[in-house]
Short mmCIF file of C-alpha atoms in Angstrom, two decimals:
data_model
loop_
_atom_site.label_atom_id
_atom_site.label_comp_id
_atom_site.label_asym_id
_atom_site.label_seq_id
_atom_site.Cartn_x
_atom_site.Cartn_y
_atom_site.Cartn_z
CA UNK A 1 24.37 -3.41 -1.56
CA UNK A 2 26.28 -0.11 -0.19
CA UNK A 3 22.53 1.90 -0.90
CA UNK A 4 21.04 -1.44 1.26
CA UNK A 5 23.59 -1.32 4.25
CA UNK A 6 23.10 2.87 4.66
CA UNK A 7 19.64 2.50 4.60
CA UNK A 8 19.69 0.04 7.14
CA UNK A 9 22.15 1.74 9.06
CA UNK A 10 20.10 4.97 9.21
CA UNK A 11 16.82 3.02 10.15
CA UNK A 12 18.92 1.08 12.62
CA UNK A 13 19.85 4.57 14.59
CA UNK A 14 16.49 6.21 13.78
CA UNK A 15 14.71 3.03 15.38
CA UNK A 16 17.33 3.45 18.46
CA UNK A 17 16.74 7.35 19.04
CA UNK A 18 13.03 6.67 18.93
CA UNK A 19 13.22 4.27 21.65
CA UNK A 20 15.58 6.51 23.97
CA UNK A 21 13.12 9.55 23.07
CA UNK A 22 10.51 7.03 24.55
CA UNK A 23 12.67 6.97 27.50
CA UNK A 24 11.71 10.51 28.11
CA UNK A 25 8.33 9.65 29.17
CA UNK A 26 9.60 7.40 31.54
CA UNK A 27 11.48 10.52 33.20
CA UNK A 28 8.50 12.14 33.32
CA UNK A 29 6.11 9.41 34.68
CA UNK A 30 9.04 8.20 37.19
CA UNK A 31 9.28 12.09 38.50
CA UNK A 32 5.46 12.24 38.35
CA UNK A 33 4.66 9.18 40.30
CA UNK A 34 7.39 10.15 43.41
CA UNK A 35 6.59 13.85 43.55
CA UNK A 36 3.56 15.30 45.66
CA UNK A 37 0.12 15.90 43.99
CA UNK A 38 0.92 19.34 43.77
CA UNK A 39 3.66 19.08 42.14
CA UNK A 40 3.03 15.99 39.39
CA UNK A 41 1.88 18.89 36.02
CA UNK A 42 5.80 20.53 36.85
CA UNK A 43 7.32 17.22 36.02
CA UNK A 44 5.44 16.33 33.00
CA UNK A 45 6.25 19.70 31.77
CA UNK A 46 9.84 20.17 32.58
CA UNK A 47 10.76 16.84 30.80
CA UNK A 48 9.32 17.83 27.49
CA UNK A 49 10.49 21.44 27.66
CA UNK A 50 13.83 20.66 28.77
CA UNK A 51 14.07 18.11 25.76
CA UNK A 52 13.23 21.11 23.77
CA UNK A 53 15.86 23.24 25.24
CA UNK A 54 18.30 20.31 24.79
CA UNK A 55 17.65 20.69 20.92
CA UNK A 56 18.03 23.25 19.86
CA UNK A 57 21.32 23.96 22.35
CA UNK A 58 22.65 20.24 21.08
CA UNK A 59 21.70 21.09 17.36
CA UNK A 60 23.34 24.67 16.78
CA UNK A 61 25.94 24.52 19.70
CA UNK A 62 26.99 21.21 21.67
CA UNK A 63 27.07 18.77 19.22
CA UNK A 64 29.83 21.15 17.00
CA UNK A 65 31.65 20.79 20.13
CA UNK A 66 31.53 17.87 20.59
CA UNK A 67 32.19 15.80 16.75
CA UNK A 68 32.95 18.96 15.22
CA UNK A 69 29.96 18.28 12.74
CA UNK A 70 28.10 21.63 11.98
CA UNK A 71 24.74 21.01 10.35
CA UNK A 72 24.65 24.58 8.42
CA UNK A 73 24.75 22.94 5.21
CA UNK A 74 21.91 22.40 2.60
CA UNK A 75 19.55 19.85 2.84
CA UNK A 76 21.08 18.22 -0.14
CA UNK A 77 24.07 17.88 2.24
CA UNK A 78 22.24 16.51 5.00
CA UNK A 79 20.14 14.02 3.20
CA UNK A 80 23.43 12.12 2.31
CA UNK A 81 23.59 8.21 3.20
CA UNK A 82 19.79 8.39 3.74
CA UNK A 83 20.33 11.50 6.47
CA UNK A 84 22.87 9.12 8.22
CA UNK A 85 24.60 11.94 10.15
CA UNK A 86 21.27 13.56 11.07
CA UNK A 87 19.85 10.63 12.46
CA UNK A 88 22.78 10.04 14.56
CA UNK A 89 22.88 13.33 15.68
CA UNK A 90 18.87 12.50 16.73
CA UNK A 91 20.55 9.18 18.69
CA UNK A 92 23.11 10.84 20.14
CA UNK A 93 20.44 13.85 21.09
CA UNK A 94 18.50 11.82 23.02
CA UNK A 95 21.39 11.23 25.19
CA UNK A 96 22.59 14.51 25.96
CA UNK A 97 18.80 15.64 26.76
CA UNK A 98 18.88 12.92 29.78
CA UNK A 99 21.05 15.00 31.10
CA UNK A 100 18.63 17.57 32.40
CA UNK A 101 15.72 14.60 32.74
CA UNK A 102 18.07 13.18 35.09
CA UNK A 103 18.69 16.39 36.99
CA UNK A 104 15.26 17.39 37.57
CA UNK A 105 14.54 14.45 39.00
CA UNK A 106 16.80 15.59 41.84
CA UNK A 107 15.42 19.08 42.08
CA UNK A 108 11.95 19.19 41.63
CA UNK A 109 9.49 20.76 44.04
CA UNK A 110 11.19 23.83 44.95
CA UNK A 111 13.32 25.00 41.79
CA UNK A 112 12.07 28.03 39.82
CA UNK A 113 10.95 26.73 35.52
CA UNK A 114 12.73 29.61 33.80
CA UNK A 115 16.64 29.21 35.54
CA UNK A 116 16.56 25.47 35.02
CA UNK A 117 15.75 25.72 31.28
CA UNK A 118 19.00 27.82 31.46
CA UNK A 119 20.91 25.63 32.82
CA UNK A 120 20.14 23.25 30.57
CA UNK A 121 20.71 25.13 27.51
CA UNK A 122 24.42 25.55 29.53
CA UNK A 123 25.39 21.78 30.30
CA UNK A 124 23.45 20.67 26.70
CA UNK A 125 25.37 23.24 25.00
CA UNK A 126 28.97 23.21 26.39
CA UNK A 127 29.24 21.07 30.14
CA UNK A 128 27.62 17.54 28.71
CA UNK A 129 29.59 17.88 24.76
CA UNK A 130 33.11 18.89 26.36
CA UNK A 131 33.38 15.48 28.49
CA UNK A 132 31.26 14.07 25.80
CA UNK A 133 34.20 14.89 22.96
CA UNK A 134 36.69 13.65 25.17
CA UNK A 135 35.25 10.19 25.89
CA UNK A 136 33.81 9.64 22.03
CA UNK A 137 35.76 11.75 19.99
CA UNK A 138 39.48 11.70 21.11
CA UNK A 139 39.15 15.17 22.13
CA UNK A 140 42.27 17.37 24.02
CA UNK A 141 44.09 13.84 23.74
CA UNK A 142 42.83 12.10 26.98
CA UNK A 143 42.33 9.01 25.24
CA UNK A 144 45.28 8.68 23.54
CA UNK A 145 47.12 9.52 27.12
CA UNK A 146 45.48 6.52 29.37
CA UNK A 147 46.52 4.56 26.24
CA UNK A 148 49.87 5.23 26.68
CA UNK A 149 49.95 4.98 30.51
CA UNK A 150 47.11 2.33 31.37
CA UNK A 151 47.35 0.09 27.68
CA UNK A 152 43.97 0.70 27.23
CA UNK A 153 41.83 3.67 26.81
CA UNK A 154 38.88 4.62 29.16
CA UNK A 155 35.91 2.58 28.01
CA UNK A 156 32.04 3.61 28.10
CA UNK A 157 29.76 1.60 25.09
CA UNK A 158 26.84 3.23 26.14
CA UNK A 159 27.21 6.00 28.66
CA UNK A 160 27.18 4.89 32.36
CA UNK A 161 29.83 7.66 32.85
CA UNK A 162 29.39 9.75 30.02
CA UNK A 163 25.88 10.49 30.61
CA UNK A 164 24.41 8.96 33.52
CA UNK A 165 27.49 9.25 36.32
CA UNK A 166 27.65 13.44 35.08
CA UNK A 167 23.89 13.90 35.39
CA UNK A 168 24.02 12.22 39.12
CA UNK A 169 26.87 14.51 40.12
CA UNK A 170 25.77 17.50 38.27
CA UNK A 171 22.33 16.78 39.72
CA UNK A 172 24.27 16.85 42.81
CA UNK A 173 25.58 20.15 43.11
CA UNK A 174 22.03 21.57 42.06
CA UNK A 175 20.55 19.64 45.10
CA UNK A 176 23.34 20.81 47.65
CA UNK A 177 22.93 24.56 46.48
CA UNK A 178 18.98 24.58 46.57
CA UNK A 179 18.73 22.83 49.94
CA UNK A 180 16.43 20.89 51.03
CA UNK A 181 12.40 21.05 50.45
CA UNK A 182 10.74 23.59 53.06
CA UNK A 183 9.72 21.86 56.47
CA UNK A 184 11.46 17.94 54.97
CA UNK A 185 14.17 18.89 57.83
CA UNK A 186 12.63 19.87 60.97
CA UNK A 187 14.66 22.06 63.98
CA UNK A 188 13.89 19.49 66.34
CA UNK A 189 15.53 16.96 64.59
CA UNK A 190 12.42 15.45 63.18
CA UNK A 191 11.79 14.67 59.00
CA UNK A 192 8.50 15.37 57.20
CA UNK A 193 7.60 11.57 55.07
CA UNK A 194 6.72 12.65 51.33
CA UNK A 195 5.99 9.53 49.91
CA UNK A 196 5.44 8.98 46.00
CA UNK A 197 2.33 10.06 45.62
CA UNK A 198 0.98 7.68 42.62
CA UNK A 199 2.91 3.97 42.89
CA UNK A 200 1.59 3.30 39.11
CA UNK A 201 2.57 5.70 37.52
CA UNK A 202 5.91 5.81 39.08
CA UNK A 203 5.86 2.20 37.88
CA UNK A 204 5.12 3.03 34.44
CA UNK A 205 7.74 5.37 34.42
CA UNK A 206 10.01 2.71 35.20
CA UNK A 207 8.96 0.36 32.82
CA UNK A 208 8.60 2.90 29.79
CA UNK A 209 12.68 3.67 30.88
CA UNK A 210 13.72 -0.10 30.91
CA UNK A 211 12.12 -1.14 27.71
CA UNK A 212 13.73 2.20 26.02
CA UNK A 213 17.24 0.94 27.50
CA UNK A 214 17.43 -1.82 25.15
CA UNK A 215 17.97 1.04 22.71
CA UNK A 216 20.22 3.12 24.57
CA UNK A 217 22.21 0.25 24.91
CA UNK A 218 22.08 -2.03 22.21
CA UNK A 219 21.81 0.91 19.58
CA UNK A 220 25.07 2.19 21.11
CA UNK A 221 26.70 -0.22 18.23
CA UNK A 222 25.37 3.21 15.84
CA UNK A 223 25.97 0.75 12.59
CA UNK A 224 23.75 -2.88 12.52
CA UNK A 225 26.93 -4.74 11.28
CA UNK A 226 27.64 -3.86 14.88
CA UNK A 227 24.72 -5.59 16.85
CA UNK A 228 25.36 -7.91 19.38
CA UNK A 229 23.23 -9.80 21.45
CA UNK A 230 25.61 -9.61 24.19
CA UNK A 231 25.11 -6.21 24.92
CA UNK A 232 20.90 -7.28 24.89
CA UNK A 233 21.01 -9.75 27.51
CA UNK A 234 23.98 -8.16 29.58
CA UNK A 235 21.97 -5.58 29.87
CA UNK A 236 18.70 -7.82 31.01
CA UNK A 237 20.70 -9.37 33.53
CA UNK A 238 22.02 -6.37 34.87
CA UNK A 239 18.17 -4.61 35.39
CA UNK A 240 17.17 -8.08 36.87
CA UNK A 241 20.25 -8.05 39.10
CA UNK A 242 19.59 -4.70 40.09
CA UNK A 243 15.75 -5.67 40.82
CA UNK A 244 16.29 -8.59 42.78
CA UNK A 245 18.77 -7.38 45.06
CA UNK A 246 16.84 -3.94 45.66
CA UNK A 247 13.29 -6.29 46.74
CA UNK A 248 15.51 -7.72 49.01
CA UNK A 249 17.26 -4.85 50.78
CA UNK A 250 14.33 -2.55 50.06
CA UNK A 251 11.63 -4.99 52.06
CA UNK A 252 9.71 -4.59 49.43
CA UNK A 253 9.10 -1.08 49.12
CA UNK A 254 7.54 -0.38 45.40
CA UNK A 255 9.90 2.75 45.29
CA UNK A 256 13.16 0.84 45.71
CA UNK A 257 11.45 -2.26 43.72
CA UNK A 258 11.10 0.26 40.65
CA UNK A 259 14.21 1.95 41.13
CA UNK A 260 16.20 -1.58 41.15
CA UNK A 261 16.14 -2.34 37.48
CA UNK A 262 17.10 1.00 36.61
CA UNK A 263 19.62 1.22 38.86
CA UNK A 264 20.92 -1.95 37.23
CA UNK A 265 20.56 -0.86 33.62
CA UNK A 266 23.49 2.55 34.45
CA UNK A 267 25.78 0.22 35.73
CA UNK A 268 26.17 -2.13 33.24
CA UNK A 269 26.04 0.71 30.00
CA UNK A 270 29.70 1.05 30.09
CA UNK A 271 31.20 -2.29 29.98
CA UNK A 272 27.74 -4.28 28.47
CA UNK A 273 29.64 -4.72 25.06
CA UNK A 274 32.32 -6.61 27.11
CA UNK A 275 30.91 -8.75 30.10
CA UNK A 276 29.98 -11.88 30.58
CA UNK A 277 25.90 -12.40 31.30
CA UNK A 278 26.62 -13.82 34.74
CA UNK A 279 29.11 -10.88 35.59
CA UNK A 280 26.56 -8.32 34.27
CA UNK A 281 23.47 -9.91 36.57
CA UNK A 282 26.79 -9.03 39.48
CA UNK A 283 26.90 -5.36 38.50
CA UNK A 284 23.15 -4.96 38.35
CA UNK A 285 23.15 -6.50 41.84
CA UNK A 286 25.70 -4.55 43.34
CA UNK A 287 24.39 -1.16 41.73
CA UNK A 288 21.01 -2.30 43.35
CA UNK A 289 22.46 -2.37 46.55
CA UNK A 290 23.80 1.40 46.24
CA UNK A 291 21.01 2.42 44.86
CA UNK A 292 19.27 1.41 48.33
CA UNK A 293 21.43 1.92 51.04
CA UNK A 294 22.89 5.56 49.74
CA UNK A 295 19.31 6.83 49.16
CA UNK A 296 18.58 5.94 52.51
CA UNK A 297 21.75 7.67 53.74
CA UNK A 298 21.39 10.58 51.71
CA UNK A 299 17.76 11.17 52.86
CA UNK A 300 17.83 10.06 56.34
CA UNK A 301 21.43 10.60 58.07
CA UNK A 302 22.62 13.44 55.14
CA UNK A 303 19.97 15.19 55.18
CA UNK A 304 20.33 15.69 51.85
CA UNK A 305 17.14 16.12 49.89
CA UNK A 306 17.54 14.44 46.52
CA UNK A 307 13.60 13.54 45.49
CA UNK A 308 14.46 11.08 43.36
CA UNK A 309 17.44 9.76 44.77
CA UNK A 310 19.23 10.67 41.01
CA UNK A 311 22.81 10.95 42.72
CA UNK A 312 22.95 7.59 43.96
CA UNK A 313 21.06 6.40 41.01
CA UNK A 314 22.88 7.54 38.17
CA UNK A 315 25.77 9.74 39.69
CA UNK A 316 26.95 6.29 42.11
CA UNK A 317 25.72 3.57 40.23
CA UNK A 318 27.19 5.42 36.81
CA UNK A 319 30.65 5.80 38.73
CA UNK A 320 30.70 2.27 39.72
CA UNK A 321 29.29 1.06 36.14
CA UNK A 322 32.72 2.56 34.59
CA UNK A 323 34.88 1.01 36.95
CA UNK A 324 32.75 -2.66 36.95
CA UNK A 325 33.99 -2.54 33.30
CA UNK A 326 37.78 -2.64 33.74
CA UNK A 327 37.18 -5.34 36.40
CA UNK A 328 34.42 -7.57 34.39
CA UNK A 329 35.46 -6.88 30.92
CA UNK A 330 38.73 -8.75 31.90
CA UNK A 331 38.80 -12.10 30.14
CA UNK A 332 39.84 -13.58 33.90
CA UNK A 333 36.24 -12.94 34.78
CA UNK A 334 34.56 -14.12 31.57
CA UNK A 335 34.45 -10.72 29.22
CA UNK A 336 36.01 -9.59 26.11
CA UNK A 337 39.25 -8.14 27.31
CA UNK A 338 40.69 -4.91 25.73
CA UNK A 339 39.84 -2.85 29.42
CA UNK A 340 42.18 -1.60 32.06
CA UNK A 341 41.28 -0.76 35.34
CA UNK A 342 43.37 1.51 35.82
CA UNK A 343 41.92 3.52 32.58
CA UNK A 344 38.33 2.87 33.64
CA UNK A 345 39.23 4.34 37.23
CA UNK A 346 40.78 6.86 36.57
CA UNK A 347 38.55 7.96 33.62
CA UNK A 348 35.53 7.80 35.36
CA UNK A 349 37.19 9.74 38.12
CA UNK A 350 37.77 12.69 35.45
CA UNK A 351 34.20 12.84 34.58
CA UNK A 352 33.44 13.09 38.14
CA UNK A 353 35.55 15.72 39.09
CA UNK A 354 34.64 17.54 35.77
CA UNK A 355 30.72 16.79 36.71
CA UNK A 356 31.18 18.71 40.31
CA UNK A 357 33.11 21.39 39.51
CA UNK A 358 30.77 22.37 36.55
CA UNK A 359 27.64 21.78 38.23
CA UNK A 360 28.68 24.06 41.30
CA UNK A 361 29.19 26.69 38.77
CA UNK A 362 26.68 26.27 36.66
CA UNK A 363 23.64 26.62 39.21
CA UNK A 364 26.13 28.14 41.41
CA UNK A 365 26.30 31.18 38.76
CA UNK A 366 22.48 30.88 38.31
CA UNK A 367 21.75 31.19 42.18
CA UNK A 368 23.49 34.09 42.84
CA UNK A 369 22.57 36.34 39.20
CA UNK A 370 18.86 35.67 39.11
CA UNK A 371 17.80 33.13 41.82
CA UNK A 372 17.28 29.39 41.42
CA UNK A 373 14.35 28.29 44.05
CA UNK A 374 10.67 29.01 44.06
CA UNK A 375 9.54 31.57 46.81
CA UNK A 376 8.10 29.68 50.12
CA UNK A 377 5.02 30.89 49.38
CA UNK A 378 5.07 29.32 45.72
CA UNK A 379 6.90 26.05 47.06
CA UNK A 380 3.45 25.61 49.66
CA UNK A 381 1.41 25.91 47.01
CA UNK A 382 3.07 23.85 44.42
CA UNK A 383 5.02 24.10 41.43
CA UNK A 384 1.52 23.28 39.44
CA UNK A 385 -0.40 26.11 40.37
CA UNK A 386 2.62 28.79 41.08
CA UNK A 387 3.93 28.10 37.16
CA UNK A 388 1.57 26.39 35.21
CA UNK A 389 -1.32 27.60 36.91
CA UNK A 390 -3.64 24.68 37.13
CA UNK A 391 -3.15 21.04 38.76
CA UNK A 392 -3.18 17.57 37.57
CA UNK A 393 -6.76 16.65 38.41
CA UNK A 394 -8.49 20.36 38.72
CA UNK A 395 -11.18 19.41 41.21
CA UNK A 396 -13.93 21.48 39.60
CA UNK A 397 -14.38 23.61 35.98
CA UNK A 398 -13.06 27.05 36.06
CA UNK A 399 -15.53 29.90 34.48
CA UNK A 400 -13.56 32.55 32.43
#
């Protein structure tokens, strides 16, 4: 029975880090489908490099920092409890790579390939495992010390915070210090459009990301004596929440329709082991709403150029998912109990601050050693034919 449940514990996790590795095709289909045509080979290519990068930086580097588990062993070692601990570490990869995914989102069409790969070996390696530790590991005792003041320590089942909330306000400071796309802000005032330049496949990034949620979230539980369908449908209600309330305030725009559900699905990571379904459909709706109206700020009256709107996707709607689970994991409002706002608040607040200040040195560092932003000549021309030297749908056959 023990060589039964470790089996099915390791296919458990395997099956979950397949479908959040799916998920990375959805970053790349989402970033494809907003960006302009000349533009749309970068994306596909950052996402699967940058996973890359996120490997090997997560496999020798951040993920000793963060559990402390080193896999220099032999593979006698490592194939222990059916390769247990290396599967987790595959699950637990997955996450740490949407860090970047997230990021680029934000980024994309004027940042140079080479300094971002960088930076994501940095925030893989050290920035993402540090906070990472702290929240899942008991690391430098910050659990143990909301416990004592708050009852409660900070809660986050799957990562609104952990991941999603630091990759918004990482992605932040990367956006702030590469400025906006050439000619998006004009001097008199005036703003270039850019719409998404391909609605399906921006859909199908969408779709590919929702569907691979179910494992992000559900597969959070890491054992299968640990499954619960709560987390499964809290987390559909949330992405419908999110949908339905971003149709609405969107008028129907296909960018904020798609954006919606995933806006939804952050939110309601953190507390999704805990809510009730009918509090969960709230925090999908309300995430929805800031997923709307502070794009449209940031874009419009900010001025800030964030492509794909990934602070106010993940870095807001993150930030509000960890605080939405000290408020609806309270059994007043129908959840589990065992949360404390005050923990959640000021928790998530932590991650935030930790999120900005790294970011801003990060790319900070990276701007002013070797540069982080494509030429003006390269950005007019594209990211697709300045890097990678061809374009998504070459319009005729090159002779060599």
């Amino acid at each position: 029975m023990e060589t039964l449940k470790q089996s099915s514990d390791a296919l458990f996790i395997l099956l979950g880090a397949i479908m959040v590795l799916a998920m990375h095709a959805g970053f790349a289909f989402l970033e494809l489908g907003t960006v302009r045509k000349k533009n749309q080979v970068n994306a596909l290519v950052k996402i699967l490099v940058d996973f890359s990068v996120s490997t090997v930086a997560y496999f020798f580097v951040g993920y000793v920092v963060a559990y402390g588990v080193s896999f220099m062993t032999g593979a006698e070692t490592l194939a222990a409890k059916n390769g247990y601990e290396l599967v987790k570490f595959f699950f637990l990869l997955t996450f740490a790579a949407a860090i970047p995914a997230i990021i680029s989102g934000g980024i994309a069409e004027r940042a140079r390939f080479g300094p971002q790969l960088l930076a994501t070996a940095v925030i893989v390696g050290f920035i993402y495992p540090l906070s990472e530790g702290a929240a899942w590991n008991q690391a430098f005792g910050i659990q143990a010390w909301l416990k004592s003041n708050f009852g409660e320590e900070f809660h986050d089942f799957a990562g609104s915070v952990v991941v999603h909330a630091l990759g918004g306000w990482i992605g932040l400071a990367a956006v702030l210090l590469l400025g906006a796309r050439s000619n998006r802000y004009r001097k008199d005032g005036a703003m270039s459009a850019h719409p998404p330049s391909n609605i399906p496949f921006l859909a199908l990034g969408a779709w590919i990301l929702a569907v691979g949620w179910f494992g992000f979230n559900v597969m959070s539980a890491q054992t299968i004596d640990k499954i619960s369908g709560l987390v499964a449908v809290n987390s559909l209600m949330a992405m419908v929440g999110g949908t339905l309330v971003a149709v609405l305030m969107g008028k129907n725009d296909p960018g904020f329709v798609y954006n919606g559900p995933l806006a939804g699905l952050v939110a309601v990571c953190a507390g999704s082991d805990l809510m009730h379904p009918a509090g969960a459909l709230v925090v999908g709706g309300v995430a929805g709403a800031i997923f709307v109206s502070l794009f449209t700020l940031t874009q419009n009256r900010w001025k800030i150029d964030d492509v794909l709107g990934v602070w106010p996707l993940h870095g807001l709607c993150g930030t509000w998912g960890g605080i939405a689970a000290g408020l609806f994991g309270q059994k007043a409002l129908g959840g589990l109990g065992g949360v404390s706002l005050g923990a959640q608040t000021l928790g998530t607040l932590m991650i935030v601050a930790w999120a900005l200040a790294s970011g801003f040195l990060v790319y900070g560092l990276i701007k002013a050693l070797i540069g982080l932003r494509l030429s003006q000549e390269e950005e007019y021309e594209g990211a697709d034919l300045s890097i990678h030297k061809i374009g998504a749908t070459p319009d005729r056959e090159v002779s060599w």
